Amino acid sequence: MAPHKTTDITLPAARAISAKVKMAIRNCDCVCFDVDSTMLKVEGIDELARKAKKGDQVRELTRKAMGGNMSFRESLTKRLNIIQPTRKLVEEVVDDSKDIITPGFIDLVAQLRANDCQVFLVSGGFTHLIEPEAAKCGITPDHIIANQLLFDDNGDYLGFDKSCPTSESMGKARALSMIKERHNFTKMIMIGDGMTDAEARPPADIFIGFGGNVKRDAVCEVSDWYITSFSSILEVLKEN
């Protein structure tokens, strides 16, 4: 996967942090991260489309979906039907992945764990693409909730597992509720670049918008804190 090309967008500086957010960061027992354009610099489905030479078709469908006339599941179904990702195609995308983890992410995960905070990945993307990168950060599959692509015996695309909560609208909120209930977490933070991440508060107590890869004004407006670098959170964790 090739990293997103640099744009001329000027990202806002990290918004001043409130005492509430600062306390939540220092005392949280769980942080959930989005993956595409948050943990990673890229969008997994775009990389699949590019590899399949269906990028233009998928981008056009995504543009139409943003008009609000299509559910997340319908949009996901149609985009995957265009791409028809085989097991071989997915493996090629994984093999092509180079330097796609967002700077500072690995250090932040290590510091959160040093603070006795568990880290989860919650994504509308695909486990086949996420797990190899997550392993580089020490994040195991049991701490990942993401969509599962399905293949037949020949490796051809069959569909995706519709039982995964992140395969439908408001799925990240459901995923966080499952995590919270299963582990009895009391203070949960969600970090991500999109509105689907903001929708996960509640059950998340705090939503931190991330604009280090893609800036979305609407996300900035609804976030409890908006940052453009993971170092901003690291600094809070390391303060005396």
PDB file of C-alpha atoms in Angstrom:
ATOM      1  CA  MET A   1       0.000   0.000   0.000  1.00  0.00           C
ATOM      2  CA  ALA A   2       1.408   3.338  -0.948  1.00  0.00           C
ATOM      3  CA  PRO A   3       0.960   6.215   1.532  1.00  0.00           C
ATOM      4  CA  HIS A   4      -1.453   9.017   0.615  1.00  0.00           C
ATOM      5  CA  LYS A   5       0.128  11.731  -1.467  1.00  0.00           C
ATOM      6  CA  THR A   6       0.935  14.929   0.388  1.00  0.00           C
ATOM      7  CA  THR A   7      -1.623  17.698  -0.143  1.00  0.00           C
ATOM      8  CA  ASP A   8      -1.505  21.445   0.273  1.00  0.00           C
ATOM      9  CA  ILE A   9      -4.054  21.352   3.099  1.00  0.00           C
ATOM     10  CA  THR A  10      -2.928  23.267   6.160  1.00  0.00           C
ATOM     11  CA  LEU A  11      -3.987  21.224   9.158  1.00  0.00           C
ATOM     12  CA  PRO A  12      -5.097  23.060  12.281  1.00  0.00           C
ATOM     13  CA  ALA A  13      -2.881  23.027  15.320  1.00  0.00           C
ATOM     14  CA  ALA A  14      -4.009  20.800  18.159  1.00  0.00           C
ATOM     15  CA  ARG A  15      -6.872  22.464  20.006  1.00  0.00           C
ATOM     16  CA  ALA A  16      -6.204  23.446  23.612  1.00  0.00           C
ATOM     17  CA  ILE A  17      -6.924  20.455  25.796  1.00  0.00           C
ATOM     18  CA  SER A  18      -9.552  20.684  28.526  1.00  0.00           C
ATOM     19  CA  ALA A  19      -9.009  19.444  32.062  1.00  0.00           C
ATOM     20  CA  LYS A  20     -11.701  16.804  31.441  1.00  0.00           C
ATOM     21  CA  VAL A  21      -9.888  15.354  28.433  1.00  0.00           C
ATOM     22  CA  LYS A  22      -6.506  15.502  30.137  1.00  0.00           C
ATOM     23  CA  MET A  23      -7.842  13.577  33.129  1.00  0.00           C
ATOM     24  CA  ALA A  24      -9.512  11.006  30.860  1.00  0.00           C
ATOM     25  CA  ILE A  25      -6.260  10.362  28.990  1.00  0.00           C
ATOM     26  CA  ARG A  26      -4.344   9.845  32.220  1.00  0.00           C
ATOM     27  CA  ASN A  27      -6.978   7.618  33.838  1.00  0.00           C
ATOM     28  CA  CYS A  28      -8.523   5.664  30.962  1.00  0.00           C
ATOM     29  CA  ASP A  29      -8.427   1.876  31.025  1.00  0.00           C
ATOM     30  CA  CYS A  30      -9.208   1.472  27.312  1.00  0.00           C
ATOM     31  CA  VAL A  31      -8.404   3.411  24.143  1.00  0.00           C
ATOM     32  CA  CYS A  32      -9.998   2.380  20.837  1.00  0.00           C
ATOM     33  CA  PHE A  33      -8.411   3.565  17.600  1.00  0.00           C
ATOM     34  CA  ASP A  34      -9.865   3.749  14.137  1.00  0.00           C
ATOM     35  CA  VAL A  35      -7.507   2.233  11.555  1.00  0.00           C
ATOM     36  CA  ASP A  36      -7.836   3.758   8.070  1.00  0.00           C
ATOM     37  CA  SER A  37      -6.358   7.293   8.019  1.00  0.00           C
ATOM     38  CA  THR A  38      -5.774   7.065  11.790  1.00  0.00           C
ATOM     39  CA  MET A  39      -3.532   4.167  12.823  1.00  0.00           C
ATOM     40  CA  LEU A  40      -2.588   3.845   9.154  1.00  0.00           C
ATOM     41  CA  LYS A  41      -1.832   6.545   6.601  1.00  0.00           C
ATOM     42  CA  VAL A  42      -4.025   4.842   4.000  1.00  0.00           C
ATOM     43  CA  GLU A  43      -7.596   3.660   3.399  1.00  0.00           C
ATOM     44  CA  GLY A  44      -7.636  -0.120   2.932  1.00  0.00           C
ATOM     45  CA  ILE A  45     -10.546  -0.278   0.498  1.00  0.00           C
ATOM     46  CA  ASP A  46      -8.877   2.355  -1.704  1.00  0.00           C
ATOM     47  CA  GLU A  47      -5.716   0.246  -1.807  1.00  0.00           C
ATOM     48  CA  LEU A  48      -7.734  -2.810  -2.847  1.00  0.00           C
ATOM     49  CA  ALA A  49      -9.479  -0.760  -5.541  1.00  0.00           C
ATOM     50  CA  ARG A  50      -6.191   0.633  -6.814  1.00  0.00           C
ATOM     51  CA  LYS A  51      -4.632  -2.811  -7.025  1.00  0.00           C
ATOM     52  CA  ALA A  52      -7.707  -4.116  -8.877  1.00  0.00           C
ATOM     53  CA  LYS A  53      -7.574  -1.090 -11.223  1.00  0.00           C
ATOM     54  CA  LYS A  54     -11.082  -0.075 -10.080  1.00  0.00           C
ATOM     55  CA  GLY A  55     -10.066   3.098  -8.235  1.00  0.00           C
ATOM     56  CA  ASP A  56     -12.119   5.546 -10.328  1.00  0.00           C
ATOM     57  CA  GLN A  57     -15.301   3.473 -10.069  1.00  0.00           C
ATOM     58  CA  VAL A  58     -14.977   3.078  -6.311  1.00  0.00           C
ATOM     59  CA  ARG A  59     -14.229   6.779  -5.780  1.00  0.00           C
ATOM     60  CA  GLU A  60     -17.360   7.713  -7.749  1.00  0.00           C
ATOM     61  CA  LEU A  61     -19.493   5.366  -5.654  1.00  0.00           C
ATOM     62  CA  THR A  62     -17.962   6.771  -2.469  1.00  0.00           C
ATOM     63  CA  ARG A  63     -18.812  10.304  -3.658  1.00  0.00           C
ATOM     64  CA  LYS A  64     -22.437   9.306  -4.228  1.00  0.00           C
ATOM     65  CA  ALA A  65     -22.621   7.550  -0.862  1.00  0.00           C
ATOM     66  CA  MET A  66     -21.492  10.736   0.876  1.00  0.00           C
ATOM     67  CA  GLY A  67     -24.735  12.333  -0.291  1.00  0.00           C
ATOM     68  CA  GLY A  68     -26.449  10.422   2.498  1.00  0.00           C
ATOM     69  CA  ASN A  69     -28.708   8.267   0.329  1.00  0.00           C
ATOM     70  CA  MET A  70     -26.883   5.027   1.032  1.00  0.00           C
ATOM     71  CA  SER A  71     -26.256   3.096   4.256  1.00  0.00           C
ATOM     72  CA  PHE A  72     -22.720   2.137   5.193  1.00  0.00           C
ATOM     73  CA  ARG A  73     -23.462  -1.552   4.538  1.00  0.00           C
ATOM     74  CA  GLU A  74     -24.962  -0.829   1.121  1.00  0.00           C
ATOM     75  CA  SER A  75     -21.980   1.328   0.202  1.00  0.00           C
ATOM     76  CA  LEU A  76     -19.536  -1.336   1.440  1.00  0.00           C
ATOM     77  CA  THR A  77     -21.367  -4.073  -0.475  1.00  0.00           C
ATOM     78  CA  LYS A  78     -21.392  -2.123  -3.735  1.00  0.00           C
ATOM     79  CA  ARG A  79     -17.733  -1.096  -3.498  1.00  0.00           C
ATOM     80  CA  LEU A  80     -16.601  -4.654  -2.800  1.00  0.00           C
ATOM     81  CA  ASN A  81     -18.772  -5.965  -5.631  1.00  0.00           C
ATOM     82  CA  ILE A  82     -16.934  -3.593  -7.966  1.00  0.00           C
ATOM     83  CA  ILE A  83     -13.501  -4.594  -6.659  1.00  0.00           C
ATOM     84  CA  GLN A  84     -14.165  -8.354  -6.350  1.00  0.00           C
ATOM     85  CA  PRO A  85     -11.114  -8.751  -4.083  1.00  0.00           C
ATOM     86  CA  THR A  86      -9.640 -12.238  -4.386  1.00  0.00           C
ATOM     87  CA  ARG A  87      -7.463 -13.748  -1.674  1.00  0.00           C
ATOM     88  CA  LYS A  88      -4.487 -13.282  -4.028  1.00  0.00           C
ATOM     89  CA  LEU A  89      -5.268  -9.588  -4.533  1.00  0.00           C
ATOM     90  CA  VAL A  90      -5.489  -9.036  -0.772  1.00  0.00           C
ATOM     91  CA  GLU A  91      -2.167 -10.800  -0.243  1.00  0.00           C
ATOM     92  CA  GLU A  92      -0.547  -8.619  -2.915  1.00  0.00           C
ATOM     93  CA  VAL A  93      -1.809  -5.461  -1.209  1.00  0.00           C
ATOM     94  CA  VAL A  94      -0.409  -6.673   2.117  1.00  0.00           C
ATOM     95  CA  ASP A  95       2.927  -7.552   0.493  1.00  0.00           C
ATOM     96  CA  ASP A  96       3.102  -4.090  -1.117  1.00  0.00           C
ATOM     97  CA  SER A  97       2.508  -2.315   2.205  1.00  0.00           C
ATOM     98  CA  LYS A  98       5.512  -0.223   3.160  1.00  0.00           C
ATOM     99  CA  ASP A  99       5.757   2.378   5.924  1.00  0.00           C
ATOM    100  CA  ILE A 100       2.000   2.889   6.303  1.00  0.00           C
ATOM    101  CA  ILE A 101       1.730   3.105  10.098  1.00  0.00           C
ATOM    102  CA  THR A 102       1.123   6.711  11.151  1.00  0.00           C
ATOM    103  CA  PRO A 103       4.185   8.228  12.873  1.00  0.00           C
ATOM    104  CA  GLY A 104       3.976   8.136  16.656  1.00  0.00           C
ATOM    105  CA  PHE A 105       1.335   5.416  16.817  1.00  0.00           C
ATOM    106  CA  ILE A 106       3.634   2.627  18.006  1.00  0.00           C
ATOM    107  CA  ASP A 107       5.148   4.845  20.705  1.00  0.00           C
ATOM    108  CA  LEU A 108       1.689   5.906  21.887  1.00  0.00           C
ATOM    109  CA  VAL A 109       0.495   2.304  22.143  1.00  0.00           C
ATOM    110  CA  ALA A 110       3.569   1.426  24.212  1.00  0.00           C
ATOM    111  CA  GLN A 111       2.988   4.347  26.574  1.00  0.00           C
ATOM    112  CA  LEU A 112      -0.703   3.552  27.005  1.00  0.00           C
ATOM    113  CA  ARG A 113       0.192  -0.001  27.959  1.00  0.00           C
ATOM    114  CA  ALA A 114       2.776   1.285  30.418  1.00  0.00           C
ATOM    115  CA  ASN A 115      -0.135   3.163  32.006  1.00  0.00           C
ATOM    116  CA  ASP A 116      -2.138  -0.094  32.313  1.00  0.00           C
ATOM    117  CA  CYS A 117      -4.467   0.955  29.488  1.00  0.00           C
ATOM    118  CA  GLN A 118      -5.632  -1.615  26.932  1.00  0.00           C
ATOM    119  CA  VAL A 119      -5.626  -0.749  23.221  1.00  0.00           C
ATOM    120  CA  PHE A 120      -8.200  -1.925  20.674  1.00  0.00           C
ATOM    121  CA  LEU A 121      -8.614  -1.315  16.943  1.00  0.00           C
ATOM    122  CA  VAL A 122     -12.183  -0.756  15.740  1.00  0.00           C
ATOM    123  CA  SER A 123     -12.551  -0.404  11.989  1.00  0.00           C
ATOM    124  CA  GLY A 124     -14.894  -0.556   9.040  1.00  0.00           C
ATOM    125  CA  GLY A 125     -11.877  -1.905   7.149  1.00  0.00           C
ATOM    126  CA  PHE A 126     -10.734  -5.494   6.776  1.00  0.00           C
ATOM    127  CA  THR A 127      -8.949  -7.860   9.142  1.00  0.00           C
ATOM    128  CA  HIS A 128      -6.839  -9.307   6.319  1.00  0.00           C
ATOM    129  CA  LEU A 129      -5.234  -5.884   5.794  1.00  0.00           C
ATOM    130  CA  ILE A 130      -5.208  -4.716   9.415  1.00  0.00           C
ATOM    131  CA  GLU A 131      -3.796  -7.692  11.310  1.00  0.00           C
ATOM    132  CA  PRO A 132      -0.324  -7.686   9.671  1.00  0.00           C
ATOM    133  CA  GLU A 133       0.161  -3.992  10.538  1.00  0.00           C
ATOM    134  CA  ALA A 134      -1.356  -4.417  14.007  1.00  0.00           C
ATOM    135  CA  ALA A 135       1.142  -7.195  14.736  1.00  0.00           C
ATOM    136  CA  LYS A 136       3.965  -4.694  14.184  1.00  0.00           C
ATOM    137  CA  CYS A 137       2.464  -2.690  17.054  1.00  0.00           C
ATOM    138  CA  GLY A 138       1.978  -5.699  19.325  1.00  0.00           C
ATOM    139  CA  ILE A 139      -1.812  -5.642  18.888  1.00  0.00           C
ATOM    140  CA  THR A 140      -3.290  -9.143  18.687  1.00  0.00           C
ATOM    141  CA  PRO A 141      -6.399 -10.219  16.686  1.00  0.00           C
ATOM    142  CA  ASP A 142      -8.484 -10.514  19.874  1.00  0.00           C
ATOM    143  CA  HIS A 143      -8.084  -6.738  20.257  1.00  0.00           C
ATOM    144  CA  ILE A 144      -9.341  -5.988  16.747  1.00  0.00           C
ATOM    145  CA  ILE A 145     -12.935  -5.575  15.579  1.00  0.00           C
ATOM    146  CA  ALA A 146     -13.077  -5.183  11.796  1.00  0.00           C
ATOM    147  CA  ASN A 147     -14.779  -6.660   8.755  1.00  0.00           C
ATOM    148  CA  GLN A 148     -13.910 -10.143   7.544  1.00  0.00           C
ATOM    149  CA  LEU A 149     -13.707 -10.812   3.800  1.00  0.00           C
ATOM    150  CA  LEU A 150     -15.008 -14.212   2.694  1.00  0.00           C
ATOM    151  CA  PHE A 151     -13.499 -16.369  -0.074  1.00  0.00           C
ATOM    152  CA  ASP A 152     -14.363 -19.684  -1.699  1.00  0.00           C
ATOM    153  CA  ASP A 153     -11.975 -22.629  -1.946  1.00  0.00           C
ATOM    154  CA  ASN A 154     -10.375 -21.083  -5.039  1.00  0.00           C
ATOM    155  CA  GLY A 155      -9.766 -17.781  -3.265  1.00  0.00           C
ATOM    156  CA  ASP A 156     -12.471 -15.904  -5.164  1.00  0.00           C
ATOM    157  CA  TYR A 157     -14.523 -13.241  -3.397  1.00  0.00           C
ATOM    158  CA  LEU A 158     -17.773 -14.421  -1.782  1.00  0.00           C
ATOM    159  CA  GLY A 159     -18.747 -11.413   0.333  1.00  0.00           C
ATOM    160  CA  PHE A 160     -18.104 -10.283   3.897  1.00  0.00           C
ATOM    161  CA  ASP A 161     -19.213 -11.367   7.340  1.00  0.00           C
ATOM    162  CA  LYS A 162     -22.364  -9.363   8.037  1.00  0.00           C
ATOM    163  CA  SER A 163     -22.340 -10.340  11.709  1.00  0.00           C
ATOM    164  CA  CYS A 164     -19.480  -7.909  12.368  1.00  0.00           C
ATOM    165  CA  PRO A 165     -20.873  -4.748  13.993  1.00  0.00           C
ATOM    166  CA  THR A 166     -18.635  -2.434  11.922  1.00  0.00           C
ATOM    167  CA  SER A 167     -20.225  -3.678   8.690  1.00  0.00           C
ATOM    168  CA  GLU A 168     -23.212  -1.380   9.251  1.00  0.00           C
ATOM    169  CA  SER A 169     -24.093   2.151  10.292  1.00  0.00           C
ATOM    170  CA  MET A 170     -23.441   3.005  13.972  1.00  0.00           C
ATOM    171  CA  GLY A 171     -21.388  -0.177  14.130  1.00  0.00           C
ATOM    172  CA  LYS A 172     -18.465   1.354  15.995  1.00  0.00           C
ATOM    173  CA  ALA A 173     -20.726   2.391  18.857  1.00  0.00           C
ATOM    174  CA  ARG A 174     -21.971  -1.194  19.076  1.00  0.00           C
ATOM    175  CA  ALA A 175     -18.415  -2.513  18.921  1.00  0.00           C
ATOM    176  CA  LEU A 176     -17.303  -0.268  21.782  1.00  0.00           C
ATOM    177  CA  SER A 177     -20.320  -1.319  23.835  1.00  0.00           C
ATOM    178  CA  MET A 178     -19.303  -4.952  23.343  1.00  0.00           C
ATOM    179  CA  ILE A 179     -15.712  -4.227  24.375  1.00  0.00           C
ATOM    180  CA  LYS A 180     -16.783  -2.196  27.405  1.00  0.00           C
ATOM    181  CA  GLU A 181     -19.196  -4.845  28.641  1.00  0.00           C
ATOM    182  CA  ARG A 182     -16.832  -7.765  28.029  1.00  0.00           C
ATOM    183  CA  HIS A 183     -13.899  -6.201  29.884  1.00  0.00           C
ATOM    184  CA  ASN A 184     -15.746  -4.049  32.439  1.00  0.00           C
ATOM    185  CA  PHE A 185     -13.900  -0.904  31.370  1.00  0.00           C
ATOM    186  CA  THR A 186     -14.895   2.253  33.225  1.00  0.00           C
ATOM    187  CA  LYS A 187     -13.163   5.012  31.207  1.00  0.00           C
ATOM    188  CA  MET A 188     -13.003   4.605  27.431  1.00  0.00           C
ATOM    189  CA  ILE A 189     -11.589   6.904  24.738  1.00  0.00           C
ATOM    190  CA  MET A 190     -12.207   6.696  20.978  1.00  0.00           C
ATOM    191  CA  ILE A 191      -9.672   8.205  18.551  1.00  0.00           C
ATOM    192  CA  GLY A 192     -10.329   8.556  14.831  1.00  0.00           C
ATOM    193  CA  ASP A 193     -10.525  10.738  11.762  1.00  0.00           C
ATOM    194  CA  GLY A 194     -14.165  10.231  10.740  1.00  0.00           C
ATOM    195  CA  MET A 195     -17.729  10.869  11.798  1.00  0.00           C
ATOM    196  CA  THR A 196     -18.283   7.125  12.297  1.00  0.00           C
ATOM    197  CA  ASP A 197     -15.657   7.404  15.046  1.00  0.00           C
ATOM    198  CA  ALA A 198     -17.396  10.393  16.629  1.00  0.00           C
ATOM    199  CA  GLU A 199     -20.631   8.348  16.669  1.00  0.00           C
ATOM    200  CA  ALA A 200     -18.932   5.951  19.116  1.00  0.00           C
ATOM    201  CA  ARG A 201     -19.276   8.530  21.916  1.00  0.00           C
ATOM    202  CA  PRO A 202     -21.139   7.193  23.856  1.00  0.00           C
ATOM    203  CA  PRO A 203     -20.228   4.489  24.840  1.00  0.00           C
ATOM    204  CA  ALA A 204     -16.809   6.168  24.656  1.00  0.00           C
ATOM    205  CA  ASP A 205     -16.513   8.835  27.337  1.00  0.00           C
ATOM    206  CA  ILE A 206     -14.244  11.020  25.208  1.00  0.00           C
ATOM    207  CA  PHE A 207     -13.774  11.342  21.447  1.00  0.00           C
ATOM    208  CA  ILE A 208     -10.441  12.650  20.176  1.00  0.00           C
ATOM    209  CA  GLY A 209     -10.515  13.658  16.524  1.00  0.00           C
ATOM    210  CA  PHE A 210      -7.367  12.888  14.544  1.00  0.00           C
ATOM    211  CA  GLY A 211      -6.335  14.987  11.546  1.00  0.00           C
ATOM    212  CA  GLY A 212      -2.776  13.823  11.018  1.00  0.00           C
ATOM    213  CA  ASN A 213      -3.569  12.157   7.690  1.00  0.00           C
ATOM    214  CA  VAL A 214      -6.895  13.632   6.587  1.00  0.00           C
ATOM    215  CA  LYS A 215      -8.520  16.798   7.906  1.00  0.00           C
ATOM    216  CA  ARG A 216     -12.306  16.764   8.296  1.00  0.00           C
ATOM    217  CA  ASP A 217     -13.793  20.001   9.604  1.00  0.00           C
ATOM    218  CA  ALA A 218     -16.999  18.304  10.775  1.00  0.00           C
ATOM    219  CA  VAL A 219     -14.978  15.912  12.930  1.00  0.00           C
ATOM    220  CA  CYS A 220     -12.969  18.755  14.403  1.00  0.00           C
ATOM    221  CA  GLU A 221     -16.177  20.513  15.405  1.00  0.00           C
ATOM    222  CA  VAL A 222     -17.658  17.572  17.327  1.00  0.00           C
ATOM    223  CA  SER A 223     -14.488  16.267  18.982  1.00  0.00           C
ATOM    224  CA  ASP A 224     -13.646  16.746  22.655  1.00  0.00           C
ATOM    225  CA  TRP A 225     -10.086  17.417  21.513  1.00  0.00           C
ATOM    226  CA  TYR A 226      -8.648  17.613  17.999  1.00  0.00           C
ATOM    227  CA  ILE A 227      -5.043  16.701  17.275  1.00  0.00           C
ATOM    228  CA  THR A 228      -2.826  16.314  14.221  1.00  0.00           C
ATOM    229  CA  SER A 229      -0.095  14.218  15.847  1.00  0.00           C
ATOM    230  CA  PHE A 230      -0.096  11.356  18.315  1.00  0.00           C
ATOM    231  CA  SER A 231       2.727  13.125  20.119  1.00  0.00           C
ATOM    232  CA  SER A 232       0.092  15.459  21.606  1.00  0.00           C
ATOM    233  CA  ILE A 233      -1.369  12.555  23.605  1.00  0.00           C
ATOM    234  CA  LEU A 234       2.081  11.237  24.484  1.00  0.00           C
ATOM    235  CA  GLU A 235       2.975  14.585  26.025  1.00  0.00           C
ATOM    236  CA  VAL A 236      -0.101  14.435  28.269  1.00  0.00           C
ATOM    237  CA  LEU A 237       0.725  10.899  29.383  1.00  0.00           C
ATOM    238  CA  LYS A 238       4.305  11.860  30.228  1.00  0.00           C
ATOM    239  CA  GLU A 239       3.465  15.002  32.207  1.00  0.00           C
ATOM    240  CA  ASN A 240       4.148  14.799  35.920  1.00  0.00           C
TER     241      ASN A 240
END
